[in-house]
Amino acid sequence: MEHIHTPTHAARGYLDPEIVGAAYREHGSGSFVENHYVERLNPDRPLPEVNPNEPRLITGEYAIRVKLVSRNNMEGVWIGFPDTGEYMDTAHPDELLLGLDALQAETLDQCMAVDVDCALPQITDILNQYDSAGELVRHAIDFGYVWAEQGQGEPHWMEKWQCVMELEDCHRLDLALDLAQNLHCYEFIPRGVDLAQYGMDLARKEGVLGQDPLLIQCFDSVAYAQHHMAKYGLSTTDHGYAARNEQEIIYEYSQPEHEPEMTM
């Protein structure tokens, strides 16, 4: 069987023809024919595969804790999320049920939040952001699930979330939840990352690279990453480089801020 490797149109700008030609002459067993490279493959030779990133297991302490008090328990109890129990009702996880039992309360309407401890230091003054313990705890539960999933193992997810929060000057819990669900609306490069590797990963994600290992070897991934940064005008934060892209943010927890209208 004859097999012709053809780079994608987007990849051609980052491939030096001389480098590609030299690589094929050195490592390949085929020939250049009419601006194409033709190689005879052994039927037993496996086709190249791209190894996906392995999902990371997320473990650790509570992402957020809320201290509640009630008429029957003024000393109060701490409830933390993500929940570590087996009861997976998202509205009433084990931690909440145990807390209500300790407070001798049937619902959150019979409780008052008096303190909050959050793992993200940029989210501040959380108590004053909510009018009721019920709304605060519901958002804390969702925050716990976001923290536990962390993009279902997506590389650099936590750094991107924190980077976007810094970019948007986010100090509210509700906005942090919205940003976590809209990270696809931002372009991002982690701080201290190997630009060559990141550019390669980005090119694979965007479908720029094909399956030919020699073309991948010759691809200028640093230039591709730098072009990506310049294209979107990424801003520098403590956790990386980020900028909004053209996708629309969908707000579920918070209210978007609107620019004041000009009046005549």
C-alpha atoms as a printed R data frame, in Angstrom:
    type eleno elety resid chain resno       x      y      z
1   ATOM     1    CA   MET     A     1   0.000  0.000  0.000
2   ATOM     2    CA   GLU     A     2   1.183  3.514 -0.755
3   ATOM     3    CA   HIS     A     3   0.750  6.121  1.968
4   ATOM     4    CA   ILE     A     4   1.081  9.861  1.385
5   ATOM     5    CA   HIS     A     5   1.435 12.191  4.381
6   ATOM     6    CA   THR     A     6  -0.142 15.607  3.830
7   ATOM     7    CA   PRO     A     7   0.053 18.373  6.459
8   ATOM     8    CA   THR     A     8  -3.056 20.374  7.235
9   ATOM     9    CA   HIS     A     9  -3.380 23.806  5.666
10  ATOM    10    CA   ALA     A    10  -3.058 25.493  9.079
11  ATOM    11    CA   ALA     A    11   0.151 23.590  9.871
12  ATOM    12    CA   ARG     A    12   1.992 24.570  6.696
13  ATOM    13    CA   GLY     A    13   2.877 28.024  7.967
14  ATOM    14    CA   TYR     A    14   4.833 26.431 10.815
15  ATOM    15    CA   LEU     A    15   6.721 23.854  8.741
16  ATOM    16    CA   ASP     A    16  10.063 24.720  7.118
17  ATOM    17    CA   PRO     A    17  10.220 22.792  3.796
18  ATOM    18    CA   GLU     A    18  13.982 22.301  4.058
19  ATOM    19    CA   ILE     A    19  13.723 20.886  7.584
20  ATOM    20    CA   VAL     A    20  10.838 18.619  6.584
21  ATOM    21    CA   GLY     A    21  12.678 17.385  3.492
22  ATOM    22    CA   ALA     A    22  15.852 16.684  5.453
23  ATOM    23    CA   ALA     A    23  13.906 14.798  8.119
24  ATOM    24    CA   TYR     A    24  12.189 12.574  5.551
25  ATOM    25    CA   ARG     A    25  15.437 11.864  3.733
26  ATOM    26    CA   GLU     A    26  17.133 10.915  6.993
27  ATOM    27    CA   HIS     A    27  14.384  8.880  8.629
28  ATOM    28    CA   GLY     A    28  11.994  7.903  5.859
29  ATOM    29    CA   SER     A    29  12.113  5.034  3.419
30  ATOM    30    CA   GLY     A    30  10.133  6.623  0.599
31  ATOM    31    CA   SER     A    31  10.648  9.158 -2.171
32  ATOM    32    CA   PHE     A    32   9.473 12.636 -3.166
33  ATOM    33    CA   VAL     A    33   7.166 12.465 -6.166
34  ATOM    34    CA   GLU     A    34   5.497 15.575 -7.656
35  ATOM    35    CA   ASN     A    35   5.640 17.595 -4.418
36  ATOM    36    CA   HIS     A    36   4.422 14.636 -2.343
37  ATOM    37    CA   TYR     A    37   6.209 12.113 -0.194
38  ATOM    38    CA   VAL     A    38   5.305  8.492 -0.897
39  ATOM    39    CA   GLU     A    39   6.199  5.634  1.416
40  ATOM    40    CA   ARG     A    40   5.482  1.924  1.246
41  ATOM    41    CA   LEU     A    41   4.235  0.670  4.612
42  ATOM    42    CA   ASN     A    42   4.585 -2.796  6.052
43  ATOM    43    CA   PRO     A    43   1.099 -4.238  6.750
44  ATOM    44    CA   ASP     A    44   2.289 -5.218 10.233
45  ATOM    45    CA   ARG     A    45   3.470 -1.690 11.036
46  ATOM    46    CA   PRO     A    46   1.029  0.018 13.424
47  ATOM    47    CA   LEU     A    47  -0.343  3.427 12.548
48  ATOM    48    CA   PRO     A    48   0.824  6.277 14.799
49  ATOM    49    CA   GLU     A    49  -1.391  7.039 17.773
50  ATOM    50    CA   VAL     A    50  -1.813 10.126 19.902
51  ATOM    51    CA   ASN     A    51  -1.755  9.355 23.601
52  ATOM    52    CA   PRO     A    52  -4.499 11.332 25.409
53  ATOM    53    CA   ASN     A    53  -3.740 12.993 28.706
54  ATOM    54    CA   GLU     A    54  -4.627 10.765 31.629
55  ATOM    55    CA   PRO     A    55  -7.341 12.240 33.891
56  ATOM    56    CA   ARG     A    56  -6.027 13.321 37.256
57  ATOM    57    CA   LEU     A    57  -7.656 12.096 40.438
58  ATOM    58    CA   ILE     A    58  -8.743 15.028 42.548
59  ATOM    59    CA   THR     A    59  -8.355 14.600 46.292
60  ATOM    60    CA   GLY     A    60  -7.866 16.921 49.196
61  ATOM    61    CA   GLU     A    61  -9.672 18.905 51.887
62  ATOM    62    CA   TYR     A    62 -12.912 20.846 51.597
63  ATOM    63    CA   ALA     A    63 -12.985 23.567 48.957
64  ATOM    64    CA   ILE     A    64 -15.428 25.625 51.011
65  ATOM    65    CA   ARG     A    65 -16.915 25.431 54.505
66  ATOM    66    CA   VAL     A    66 -19.914 27.281 55.894
67  ATOM    67    CA   LYS     A    67 -20.597 27.683 59.614
68  ATOM    68    CA   LEU     A    68 -24.295 27.602 60.450
69  ATOM    69    CA   VAL     A    69 -26.141 28.320 63.691
70  ATOM    70    CA   SER     A    70 -29.759 27.805 64.705
71  ATOM    71    CA   ARG     A    71 -32.042 28.639 67.620
72  ATOM    72    CA   ASN     A    72 -31.357 25.179 69.023
73  ATOM    73    CA   ASN     A    73 -27.587 25.288 68.517
74  ATOM    74    CA   MET     A    74 -26.055 28.745 68.843
75  ATOM    75    CA   GLU     A    75 -22.527 27.318 68.963
76  ATOM    76    CA   GLY     A    76 -22.993 26.249 65.374
77  ATOM    77    CA   VAL     A    77 -21.489 23.573 63.124
78  ATOM    78    CA   TRP     A    78 -19.244 23.652 60.060
79  ATOM    79    CA   ILE     A    79 -20.440 21.960 56.869
80  ATOM    80    CA   GLY     A    80 -17.914 21.449 54.092
81  ATOM    81    CA   PHE     A    81 -17.977 20.690 50.376
82  ATOM    82    CA   PRO     A    82 -17.226 18.766 48.216
83  ATOM    83    CA   ASP     A    83 -19.145 16.173 50.162
84  ATOM    84    CA   THR     A    84 -17.192 13.049 51.046
85  ATOM    85    CA   GLY     A    85 -20.222 10.841 51.703
86  ATOM    86    CA   GLU     A    86 -21.929  8.325 49.463
87  ATOM    87    CA   TYR     A    87 -25.290 10.086 49.400
88  ATOM    88    CA   MET     A    88 -25.139 11.869 46.049
89  ATOM    89    CA   ASP     A    89 -28.298 14.004 46.092
90  ATOM    90    CA   THR     A    90 -26.871 17.302 44.812
91  ATOM    91    CA   ALA     A    91 -29.476 19.340 46.708
92  ATOM    92    CA   HIS     A    92 -29.076 17.564 50.039
93  ATOM    93    CA   PRO     A    93 -25.695 15.840 50.353
94  ATOM    94    CA   ASP     A    94 -24.665 13.921 53.465
95  ATOM    95    CA   GLU     A    95 -22.693 16.823 54.885
96  ATOM    96    CA   LEU     A    96 -25.741 19.095 54.814
97  ATOM    97    CA   LEU     A    97 -28.067 16.489 56.294
98  ATOM    98    CA   LEU     A    98 -25.647 15.799 59.130
99  ATOM    99    CA   GLY     A    99 -25.290 19.530 59.745
100 ATOM   100    CA   LEU     A   100 -29.043 20.103 59.905
101 ATOM   101    CA   ASP     A   101 -29.358 17.191 62.301
102 ATOM   102    CA   ALA     A   102 -26.682 18.650 64.597
103 ATOM   103    CA   LEU     A   103 -28.432 22.029 64.473
104 ATOM   104    CA   GLN     A   104 -31.792 20.404 65.198
105 ATOM   105    CA   ALA     A   105 -33.193 22.181 62.156
106 ATOM   106    CA   GLU     A   106 -35.380 20.799 59.398
107 ATOM   107    CA   THR     A   107 -34.417 23.276 56.666
108 ATOM   108    CA   LEU     A   108 -31.841 25.957 55.968
109 ATOM   109    CA   ASP     A   109 -34.565 28.554 56.496
110 ATOM   110    CA   GLN     A   110 -34.162 27.807 60.216
111 ATOM   111    CA   CYS     A   111 -30.405 28.478 60.075
112 ATOM   112    CA   MET     A   112 -28.111 31.468 59.754
113 ATOM   113    CA   ALA     A   113 -24.625 31.518 58.210
114 ATOM   114    CA   VAL     A   114 -22.048 33.180 60.465
115 ATOM   115    CA   ASP     A   115 -18.723 32.322 58.805
116 ATOM   116    CA   VAL     A   116 -17.282 31.009 55.531
117 ATOM   117    CA   ASP     A   117 -13.895 29.490 54.784
118 ATOM   118    CA   CYS     A   118 -12.941 29.202 51.088
119 ATOM   119    CA   ALA     A   119  -9.875 27.553 49.556
120 ATOM   120    CA   LEU     A   120  -9.544 30.305 46.950
121 ATOM   121    CA   PRO     A   121  -8.134 33.388 48.691
122 ATOM   122    CA   GLN     A   122  -9.320 35.784 45.980
123 ATOM   123    CA   ILE     A   123 -12.967 35.086 46.892
124 ATOM   124    CA   THR     A   124 -13.521 37.365 49.875
125 ATOM   125    CA   ASP     A   125 -16.313 38.712 52.095
126 ATOM   126    CA   ILE     A   126 -18.591 35.837 51.080
127 ATOM   127    CA   LEU     A   127 -21.090 36.274 53.927
128 ATOM   128    CA   ASN     A   128 -22.048 39.744 52.719
129 ATOM   129    CA   GLN     A   129 -22.704 38.418 49.202
130 ATOM   130    CA   TYR     A   130 -25.786 36.441 50.270
131 ATOM   131    CA   ASP     A   131 -29.104 37.310 51.884
132 ATOM   132    CA   SER     A   132 -29.887 33.791 53.076
133 ATOM   133    CA   ALA     A   133 -28.102 30.703 54.338
134 ATOM   134    CA   GLY     A   134 -30.021 28.626 51.810
135 ATOM   135    CA   GLU     A   135 -28.675 30.432 48.750
136 ATOM   136    CA   LEU     A   136 -25.140 30.487 50.175
137 ATOM   137    CA   VAL     A   137 -25.156 26.754 50.915
138 ATOM   138    CA   ARG     A   138 -26.598 25.906 47.483
139 ATOM   139    CA   HIS     A   139 -23.760 27.802 45.837
140 ATOM   140    CA   ALA     A   140 -21.250 26.215 48.227
141 ATOM   141    CA   ILE     A   141 -22.490 22.753 47.212
142 ATOM   142    CA   ASP     A   142 -22.018 23.591 43.526
143 ATOM   143    CA   PHE     A   143 -18.621 25.110 44.257
144 ATOM   144    CA   GLY     A   144 -17.634 21.841 45.909
145 ATOM   145    CA   TYR     A   145 -18.614 19.839 42.837
146 ATOM   146    CA   VAL     A   146 -16.698 22.212 40.553
147 ATOM   147    CA   TRP     A   147 -13.662 21.858 42.795
148 ATOM   148    CA   ALA     A   148 -13.906 18.064 42.827
149 ATOM   149    CA   GLU     A   149 -14.298 17.714 39.059
150 ATOM   150    CA   GLN     A   150 -11.772 20.393 38.018
151 ATOM   151    CA   GLY     A   151 -12.695 20.152 34.352
152 ATOM   152    CA   GLN     A   152 -12.824 16.331 34.533
153 ATOM   153    CA   GLY     A   153  -9.053 16.110 34.471
154 ATOM   154    CA   GLU     A   154  -8.374 18.802 31.859
155 ATOM   155    CA   PRO     A   155  -4.692 19.858 32.113
156 ATOM   156    CA   HIS     A   156  -4.070 23.206 33.842
157 ATOM   157    CA   TRP     A   157  -7.790 23.604 34.601
158 ATOM   158    CA   MET     A   158  -7.281 25.059 38.081
159 ATOM   159    CA   GLU     A   159  -4.613 27.488 36.862
160 ATOM   160    CA   LYS     A   160  -6.915 28.638 34.066
161 ATOM   161    CA   TRP     A   161  -9.825 29.162 36.455
162 ATOM   162    CA   GLN     A   162  -7.703 31.258 38.813
163 ATOM   163    CA   CYS     A   163  -6.143 33.138 35.915
164 ATOM   164    CA   VAL     A   164  -9.569 34.027 34.506
165 ATOM   165    CA   MET     A   165 -10.811 35.099 37.938
166 ATOM   166    CA   GLU     A   166  -7.829 37.445 38.235
167 ATOM   167    CA   LEU     A   167  -8.416 38.751 34.708
168 ATOM   168    CA   GLU     A   168 -12.065 39.509 35.552
169 ATOM   169    CA   ASP     A   169 -11.210 40.855 39.031
170 ATOM   170    CA   CYS     A   170 -13.514 38.232 40.519
171 ATOM   171    CA   HIS     A   171 -13.985 38.202 44.300
172 ATOM   172    CA   ARG     A   172 -17.534 36.805 44.400
173 ATOM   173    CA   LEU     A   173 -18.527 33.178 44.822
174 ATOM   174    CA   ASP     A   174 -21.391 33.370 42.310
175 ATOM   175    CA   LEU     A   175 -19.188 34.892 39.610
176 ATOM   176    CA   ALA     A   176 -16.462 32.316 40.288
177 ATOM   177    CA   LEU     A   177 -19.039 29.587 39.591
178 ATOM   178    CA   ASP     A   178 -20.075 31.234 36.323
179 ATOM   179    CA   LEU     A   179 -16.477 31.623 35.211
180 ATOM   180    CA   ALA     A   180 -15.794 27.958 35.989
181 ATOM   181    CA   GLN     A   181 -18.586 26.987 33.583
182 ATOM   182    CA   ASN     A   182 -17.420 29.408 30.880
183 ATOM   183    CA   LEU     A   183 -13.675 28.790 30.702
184 ATOM   184    CA   HIS     A   184 -14.091 27.900 27.029
185 ATOM   185    CA   CYS     A   185 -14.770 31.634 26.517
186 ATOM   186    CA   TYR     A   186 -11.126 32.409 27.339
187 ATOM   187    CA   GLU     A   187  -7.810 31.694 25.682
188 ATOM   188    CA   PHE     A   188  -5.148 30.652 28.178
189 ATOM   189    CA   ILE     A   189  -1.478 29.740 28.477
190 ATOM   190    CA   PRO     A   190  -0.157 28.614 31.893
191 ATOM   191    CA   ARG     A   191   2.684 30.565 33.490
192 ATOM   192    CA   GLY     A   192   6.053 28.820 33.264
193 ATOM   193    CA   VAL     A   193   4.813 26.296 30.727
194 ATOM   194    CA   ASP     A   194   7.136 24.918 28.055
195 ATOM   195    CA   LEU     A   195   5.972 26.910 25.012
196 ATOM   196    CA   ALA     A   196   7.132 24.194 22.633
197 ATOM   197    CA   GLN     A   197   5.064 21.534 24.363
198 ATOM   198    CA   TYR     A   198   2.103 23.836 24.892
199 ATOM   199    CA   GLY     A   199   2.126 24.878 21.243
200 ATOM   200    CA   MET     A   200   2.186 21.219 20.254
201 ATOM   201    CA   ASP     A   201  -0.720 20.381 22.565
202 ATOM   202    CA   LEU     A   202  -2.658 23.401 21.285
203 ATOM   203    CA   ALA     A   203  -2.064 22.419 17.664
204 ATOM   204    CA   ARG     A   204  -3.309 18.901 18.371
205 ATOM   205    CA   LYS     A   205  -6.378 20.234 20.187
206 ATOM   206    CA   GLU     A   206  -7.225 22.562 17.296
207 ATOM   207    CA   GLY     A   207  -6.722 19.826 14.693
208 ATOM   208    CA   VAL     A   208  -3.738 21.514 13.055
209 ATOM   209    CA   LEU     A   209  -1.403 18.528 13.323
210 ATOM   210    CA   GLY     A   210  -1.912 15.303 11.432
211 ATOM   211    CA   GLN     A   211  -0.656 11.852 12.379
212 ATOM   212    CA   ASP     A   212   2.710 11.870 10.621
213 ATOM   213    CA   PRO     A   213   5.458 11.736 13.307
214 ATOM   214    CA   LEU     A   214   8.043 13.390 11.041
215 ATOM   215    CA   LEU     A   215   5.806 16.373 10.271
216 ATOM   216    CA   ILE     A   216   5.049 16.668 13.981
217 ATOM   217    CA   GLN     A   217   8.776 16.641 14.693
218 ATOM   218    CA   CYS     A   218   9.339 19.483 12.217
219 ATOM   219    CA   PHE     A   219   6.386 21.596 13.364
220 ATOM   220    CA   ASP     A   220   7.425 24.947 14.902
221 ATOM   221    CA   SER     A   221   5.278 24.680 18.012
222 ATOM   222    CA   VAL     A   222   6.940 27.662 19.755
223 ATOM   223    CA   ALA     A   223   5.977 29.965 16.876
224 ATOM   224    CA   TYR     A   224   2.463 28.538 16.933
225 ATOM   225    CA   ALA     A   225   2.093 29.273 20.662
226 ATOM   226    CA   GLN     A   226   3.493 32.790 20.237
227 ATOM   227    CA   HIS     A   227   1.112 33.455 17.351
228 ATOM   228    CA   HIS     A   228  -1.764 32.295 19.569
229 ATOM   229    CA   MET     A   229  -0.720 34.738 22.328
230 ATOM   230    CA   ALA     A   230  -0.416 37.650 19.893
231 ATOM   231    CA   LYS     A   231  -3.701 36.838 18.141
232 ATOM   232    CA   TYR     A   232  -5.769 37.114 21.313
233 ATOM   233    CA   GLY     A   233  -3.668 39.730 23.138
234 ATOM   234    CA   LEU     A   234  -3.280 37.615 26.251
235 ATOM   235    CA   SER     A   235  -2.877 39.522 29.524
236 ATOM   236    CA   THR     A   236  -0.438 38.491 32.250
237 ATOM   237    CA   THR     A   237  -1.706 37.295 35.637
238 ATOM   238    CA   ASP     A   238  -0.127 35.440 38.553
239 ATOM   239    CA   HIS     A   239  -1.373 32.117 37.168
240 ATOM   240    CA   GLY     A   240  -0.746 32.548 33.452
241 ATOM   241    CA   TYR     A   241  -1.838 34.481 30.379
242 ATOM   242    CA   ALA     A   242  -5.499 34.874 29.417
243 ATOM   243    CA   ALA     A   243  -7.910 36.842 27.248
244 ATOM   244    CA   ARG     A   244 -11.562 36.676 26.220
245 ATOM   245    CA   ASN     A   245 -12.353 35.057 22.900
246 ATOM   246    CA   GLU     A   246 -15.439 35.527 20.738
247 ATOM   247    CA   GLN     A   247 -17.653 33.022 22.581
248 ATOM   248    CA   GLU     A   248 -20.507 34.341 24.705
249 ATOM   249    CA   ILE     A   249 -20.500 33.872 28.487
250 ATOM   250    CA   ILE     A   250 -23.688 32.328 29.893
251 ATOM   251    CA   TYR     A   251 -24.462 33.601 33.385
252 ATOM   252    CA   GLU     A   252 -26.324 31.198 35.664
253 ATOM   253    CA   TYR     A   253 -25.302 32.243 39.180
254 ATOM   254    CA   SER     A   254 -24.383 35.924 38.946
255 ATOM   255    CA   GLN     A   255 -25.567 39.023 37.127
256 ATOM   256    CA   PRO     A   256 -23.259 40.427 34.437
257 ATOM   257    CA   GLU     A   257 -22.042 43.939 34.935
258 ATOM   258    CA   HIS     A   258 -23.170 46.372 32.262
259 ATOM   259    CA   GLU     A   259 -21.379 49.494 31.154
260 ATOM   260    CA   PRO     A   260 -23.266 52.670 32.174
261 ATOM   261    CA   GLU     A   261 -25.249 54.117 29.303
262 ATOM   262    CA   MET     A   262 -24.301 57.546 28.029
263 ATOM   263    CA   THR     A   263 -26.987 60.201 28.280
264 ATOM   264    CA   MET     A   264 -27.241 63.438 26.347
